[in-house]
């Protein structure tokens, strides 16, 4: 029982986004985007700057209200839920820029993920420290004092503490040194291989995404304009689509 | 021999000696100077004690503000009125005890503390839910709205309890005084000092070690991310504001023991409280502690030199100048974390 | 095209306002002096003094709106500048009493005789001359504001911190002026005035003239503010209000701009105070009370922050309501109403009366293009804040 408690258990939950539109004032950021994320799979969203990748993720976690369309998660419509309610249903979020709580220690940052958990499950899963050993050595350090790479690992670890059913990662490789990118890639494939977590990875770093992804969606001007899955993956074609 | 007595009377005796043989005069002179330095030392101790006492009162009044202003960034001009509500809660508790259970009078404060916390805390939550939550991100508007609220609360209390001072008694364990060397320490001041430090310690522990404390700090530092971690931010806001208000209510219980309980009670503390928080450094409870005691002691050491009112003015001017020098206060948060 | 319509429409409103104030300034004294007592249209003398007071408050409100509405500096100590101007005028009026005081001392005011002072303190010298006193009405508040602002703006004390220390400033002055040995009459302040420039301050004619002068001062203050906010300088001020750091990085010396309007605003408040004192007949330390300064801010908020006409209007409306309610059977409820006003205006009417009217009227009038710049910018700020939440 306690062994189970210290795991990242996930659940076989599916995310379905159906034809969503999002506006910032008069500017339309998302145009009829549909996307599916399955458990045990990594769904990659690719595209240049400003095509709506981050807006899409922020719409999924509920930080930006969508104008129309539906978001369905684990068989239920979550379109109208507040961000914290979505988090409590098992959506873990690793935002762009990491958004570590700067004045909390590493340990406290991890503990912020306890909110959605039952009292007996409120612990930090062993996997977090085996995936990112550096966090264990820095538990007492303030989050804001970590380097960028360490913060990125902390951000992922923090989301894992919530035992997410769906993990959303927004450019986890941005500005990170290659060895840590490798660690992060290893972590993502480990989580995928657990089989119970659906992962959405937003990236600009094509090689990284191609290595991990099971299905791919390329965005341009707020819409998905090209999609494929691992079976018919052609990196050159994706690269061409992204460059257009 | 007279020197050993070392007090004011002995000094008078020695200086009044008049014509004596030279040896005696010389001995007397040395005794006089030693007594004088002794007295000066004790008057320093006395000032320091008064300063600590004043500092504890300032800290008590400011500590709730350190949470609402320092942690949440909400300017609550009605903070003083929360203190006042706490004092009136004490008054009501004592009235009930006097008429119904006179034997319990010595416990009246023990009953009043949790009640005052609940009354002020409840009203705090109410205020946050009905007014303040619509004004997040607009500090100047918050300031005006809460000022209006303070007028309403004052007038409400004036209507309910009358405009005059209300009698709040000291329980027996808070009355009286004892001598320590040459200074007199009153029990009520001593208890208030201890009480203040206890409240401070509990609050600090609460913020550091409880789940709610962690959530409060997370919400303060990054509201949006905290929500995405599953923290119900609006609930945390209401509770934080309630906590700050509740502590103000507790402060009111203590202040009812040394100050007049009137509808204007809160007004007299609000500026001082803000000074303490700003001087100590916003967002830092330890800064508030050091700020309160520094201001308290500085005030009491200036008083004999400059007089009570001028001393206070001097302190205000010094703080104004200090803020220009260090806008983030005495204990500004430092390091990479703040720049991020 | 659009800015042209905007300035023209604003000019029209501004002209109307100036004409209205001028008309009031002339008609009220005339009706008071010329029409027979008891006539339906005769304005009694006490009302002339009362409305004179409102006009002074309107000038104070304008001075606050200039810095708060257009430059984002919320001063909670503007009452101090108002009171200092008032004290400068009060000192002149005290010196004019001469030997007609209770103690009959030709030089020393009564309270100094009472305190057994044997000579005039140095800072009272020169106040027997009107020109000097009038100069001091501008110089004293201006100098204080300059020093205070120089220290505060240079070290980038902004937002609520500035509000709090301005409040501490007026509180310190309150404590100081309460002291007898400070030499300004202590608790009782300065009162029992007799003459101003040789005219009896109580006389109807003098009061009518003071009223006219107050209206004139309001018009001048309004025109100065208008000139500032519609100039290039005004654009910089609004930029400072909406994005101070960005304005600084664009190369503007933000603190110089702020210091200039802050000092100017303090001088305006001083003039308001100086006109106020002879009309109400007393100045005492309670004018320094922090509550007064905050109340003045709410006049601006009620009328419409960032609309000059609104500030003046708000001062008159709120004070009229105050007089109306505090003199009737509703007196105990006035503080409830004032408190509720603070809360409701900030929550429900953040643009104030005039601002709300403008944003309702403008789109109707000019096909939705000429919406008030200031209020649009404010709305952006609010929605951004909401989004951040």
mmCIF file with all atom_site columns, C-alpha atoms in Angstrom, chain A residues 13-87:
data_model
loop_
_atom_site.group_PDB
_atom_site.id
_atom_site.type_symbol
_atom_site.label_atom_id
_atom_site.label_alt_id
_atom_site.label_comp_id
_atom_site.label_asym_id
_atom_site.label_entity_id
_atom_site.label_seq_id
_atom_site.pdbx_PDB_ins_code
_atom_site.Cartn_x
_atom_site.Cartn_y
_atom_site.Cartn_z
_atom_site.occupancy
_atom_site.B_iso_or_equiv
_atom_site.pdbx_formal_charge
_atom_site.auth_seq_id
_atom_site.auth_comp_id
_atom_site.auth_asym_id
_atom_site.auth_atom_id
_atom_site.pdbx_PDB_model_num
ATOM 1  C CA . UNK A 1 13 ? -7.475  9.026  -19.135 1.00 0.00 ? 13 UNK A CA 1
ATOM 2  C CA . UNK A 1 14 ? -7.885  10.593 -22.504 1.00 0.00 ? 14 UNK A CA 1
ATOM 3  C CA . UNK A 1 15 ? -7.873  14.269 -23.432 1.00 0.00 ? 15 UNK A CA 1
ATOM 4  C CA . UNK A 1 16 ? -10.025 15.367 -26.353 1.00 0.00 ? 16 UNK A CA 1
ATOM 5  C CA . UNK A 1 17 ? -10.007 18.938 -27.567 1.00 0.00 ? 17 UNK A CA 1
ATOM 6  C CA . UNK A 1 18 ? -12.724 19.730 -30.021 1.00 0.00 ? 18 UNK A CA 1
ATOM 7  C CA . UNK A 1 19 ? -12.697 22.731 -32.310 1.00 0.00 ? 19 UNK A CA 1
ATOM 8  C CA . UNK A 1 20 ? -11.707 25.409 -29.785 1.00 0.00 ? 20 UNK A CA 1
ATOM 9  C CA . UNK A 1 21 ? -11.383 29.118 -30.496 1.00 0.00 ? 21 UNK A CA 1
ATOM 10 C CA . UNK A 1 22 ? -9.580  31.625 -28.303 1.00 0.00 ? 22 UNK A CA 1
ATOM 11 C CA . UNK A 1 23 ? -9.366  35.396 -28.573 1.00 0.00 ? 23 UNK A CA 1
ATOM 12 C CA . UNK A 1 24 ? -7.165  38.012 -26.929 1.00 0.00 ? 24 UNK A CA 1
ATOM 13 C CA . UNK A 1 25 ? -9.391  41.042 -27.287 1.00 0.00 ? 25 UNK A CA 1
ATOM 14 C CA . UNK A 1 26 ? -9.808  41.366 -31.042 1.00 0.00 ? 26 UNK A CA 1
ATOM 15 C CA . UNK A 1 27 ? -6.923  39.050 -31.966 1.00 0.00 ? 27 UNK A CA 1
ATOM 16 C CA . UNK A 1 28 ? -7.761  35.403 -32.538 1.00 0.00 ? 28 UNK A CA 1
ATOM 17 C CA . UNK A 1 29 ? -5.104  33.141 -31.057 1.00 0.00 ? 29 UNK A CA 1
ATOM 18 C CA . UNK A 1 30 ? -6.655  29.740 -31.714 1.00 0.00 ? 30 UNK A CA 1
ATOM 19 C CA . UNK A 1 31 ? -8.791  28.835 -34.722 1.00 0.00 ? 31 UNK A CA 1
ATOM 20 C CA . UNK A 1 32 ? -10.782 25.647 -34.471 1.00 0.00 ? 32 UNK A CA 1
ATOM 21 C CA . UNK A 1 33 ? -8.036  23.550 -32.910 1.00 0.00 ? 33 UNK A CA 1
ATOM 22 C CA . UNK A 1 34 ? -8.767  19.863 -32.290 1.00 0.00 ? 34 UNK A CA 1
ATOM 23 C CA . UNK A 1 35 ? -6.320  17.531 -30.611 1.00 0.00 ? 35 UNK A CA 1
ATOM 24 C CA . UNK A 1 36 ? -6.310  14.195 -28.831 1.00 0.00 ? 36 UNK A CA 1
ATOM 25 C CA . UNK A 1 37 ? -3.853  12.945 -26.218 1.00 0.00 ? 37 UNK A CA 1
ATOM 26 C CA . UNK A 1 38 ? -3.883  9.283  -25.286 1.00 0.00 ? 38 UNK A CA 1
ATOM 27 C CA . UNK A 1 39 ? -2.399  7.628  -22.223 1.00 0.00 ? 39 UNK A CA 1
ATOM 28 C CA . UNK A 1 40 ? 0.993   6.086  -22.748 1.00 0.00 ? 40 UNK A CA 1
ATOM 29 C CA . UNK A 1 41 ? 1.607   8.327  -25.747 1.00 0.00 ? 41 UNK A CA 1
ATOM 30 C CA . UNK A 1 42 ? 3.473   11.562 -26.260 1.00 0.00 ? 42 UNK A CA 1
ATOM 31 C CA . UNK A 1 43 ? 1.551   14.044 -28.376 1.00 0.00 ? 43 UNK A CA 1
ATOM 32 C CA . UNK A 1 44 ? 3.853   16.692 -29.810 1.00 0.00 ? 44 UNK A CA 1
ATOM 33 C CA . UNK A 1 45 ? 2.670   20.157 -30.785 1.00 0.00 ? 45 UNK A CA 1
ATOM 34 C CA . UNK A 1 46 ? 5.182   21.932 -33.010 1.00 0.00 ? 46 UNK A CA 1
ATOM 35 C CA . UNK A 1 47 ? 5.416   25.329 -34.575 1.00 0.00 ? 47 UNK A CA 1
ATOM 36 C CA . UNK A 1 48 ? 7.289   28.599 -34.703 1.00 0.00 ? 48 UNK A CA 1
ATOM 37 C CA . UNK A 1 49 ? 6.961   31.401 -32.176 1.00 0.00 ? 49 UNK A CA 1
ATOM 38 C CA . UNK A 1 50 ? 3.557   32.999 -31.869 1.00 0.00 ? 50 UNK A CA 1
ATOM 39 C CA . UNK A 1 51 ? 1.522   30.343 -33.687 1.00 0.00 ? 51 UNK A CA 1
ATOM 40 C CA . UNK A 1 52 ? -0.584  29.540 -30.623 1.00 0.00 ? 52 UNK A CA 1
ATOM 41 C CA . UNK A 1 53 ? 1.191   26.579 -28.998 1.00 0.00 ? 53 UNK A CA 1
ATOM 42 C CA . UNK A 1 54 ? 1.370   28.140 -25.569 1.00 0.00 ? 54 UNK A CA 1
ATOM 43 C CA . UNK A 1 55 ? -2.136  29.561 -25.920 1.00 0.00 ? 55 UNK A CA 1
ATOM 44 C CA . UNK A 1 56 ? -3.342  26.043 -26.606 1.00 0.00 ? 56 UNK A CA 1
ATOM 45 C CA . UNK A 1 57 ? -1.740  24.705 -23.429 1.00 0.00 ? 57 UNK A CA 1
ATOM 46 C CA . UNK A 1 58 ? -2.991  27.617 -21.352 1.00 0.00 ? 58 UNK A CA 1
ATOM 47 C CA . UNK A 1 59 ? -6.470  26.982 -22.694 1.00 0.00 ? 59 UNK A CA 1
ATOM 48 C CA . UNK A 1 60 ? -6.152  23.327 -21.656 1.00 0.00 ? 60 UNK A CA 1
ATOM 49 C CA . UNK A 1 61 ? -5.238  24.218 -18.077 1.00 0.00 ? 61 UNK A CA 1
ATOM 50 C CA . UNK A 1 62 ? -7.914  26.909 -17.985 1.00 0.00 ? 62 UNK A CA 1
ATOM 51 C CA . UNK A 1 63 ? -5.769  29.991 -17.626 1.00 0.00 ? 63 UNK A CA 1
ATOM 52 C CA . UNK A 1 64 ? -7.358  31.546 -20.701 1.00 0.00 ? 64 UNK A CA 1
ATOM 53 C CA . UNK A 1 65 ? -11.093 31.156 -21.245 1.00 0.00 ? 65 UNK A CA 1
ATOM 54 C CA . UNK A 1 66 ? -11.994 29.792 -24.663 1.00 0.00 ? 66 UNK A CA 1
ATOM 55 C CA . UNK A 1 67 ? -14.714 31.391 -26.770 1.00 0.00 ? 67 UNK A CA 1
ATOM 56 C CA . UNK A 1 68 ? -16.128 28.202 -28.228 1.00 0.00 ? 68 UNK A CA 1
ATOM 57 C CA . UNK A 1 69 ? -15.438 24.506 -28.564 1.00 0.00 ? 69 UNK A CA 1
ATOM 58 C CA . UNK A 1 70 ? -15.105 21.830 -25.889 1.00 0.00 ? 70 UNK A CA 1
ATOM 59 C CA . UNK A 1 71 ? -12.369 20.259 -23.806 1.00 0.00 ? 71 UNK A CA 1
ATOM 60 C CA . UNK A 1 72 ? -13.102 16.750 -22.665 1.00 0.00 ? 72 UNK A CA 1
ATOM 61 C CA . UNK A 1 73 ? -10.916 14.966 -20.158 1.00 0.00 ? 73 UNK A CA 1
ATOM 62 C CA . UNK A 1 74 ? -11.337 11.514 -18.647 1.00 0.00 ? 74 UNK A CA 1
ATOM 63 C CA . UNK A 1 75 ? -14.812 11.277 -20.114 1.00 0.00 ? 75 UNK A CA 1
ATOM 64 C CA . UNK A 1 76 ? -16.044 14.549 -18.655 1.00 0.00 ? 76 UNK A CA 1
ATOM 65 C CA . UNK A 1 77 ? -16.460 18.011 -20.090 1.00 0.00 ? 77 UNK A CA 1
ATOM 66 C CA . UNK A 1 78 ? -14.042 20.331 -18.249 1.00 0.00 ? 78 UNK A CA 1
ATOM 67 C CA . UNK A 1 79 ? -14.503 23.401 -20.439 1.00 0.00 ? 79 UNK A CA 1
ATOM 68 C CA . UNK A 1 80 ? -16.164 25.422 -17.694 1.00 0.00 ? 80 UNK A CA 1
ATOM 69 C CA . UNK A 1 81 ? -13.863 24.381 -14.832 1.00 0.00 ? 81 UNK A CA 1
ATOM 70 C CA . UNK A 1 82 ? -11.467 26.758 -13.124 1.00 0.00 ? 82 UNK A CA 1
ATOM 71 C CA . UNK A 1 83 ? -7.712  26.132 -13.389 1.00 0.00 ? 83 UNK A CA 1
ATOM 72 C CA . UNK A 1 84 ? -7.424  24.667 -9.897  1.00 0.00 ? 84 UNK A CA 1
ATOM 73 C CA . UNK A 1 85 ? -10.372 22.332 -10.496 1.00 0.00 ? 85 UNK A CA 1
ATOM 74 C CA . UNK A 1 86 ? -8.731  21.029 -13.653 1.00 0.00 ? 86 UNK A CA 1
ATOM 75 C CA . UNK A 1 87 ? -5.472  20.511 -11.759 1.00 0.00 ? 87 UNK A CA 1
#
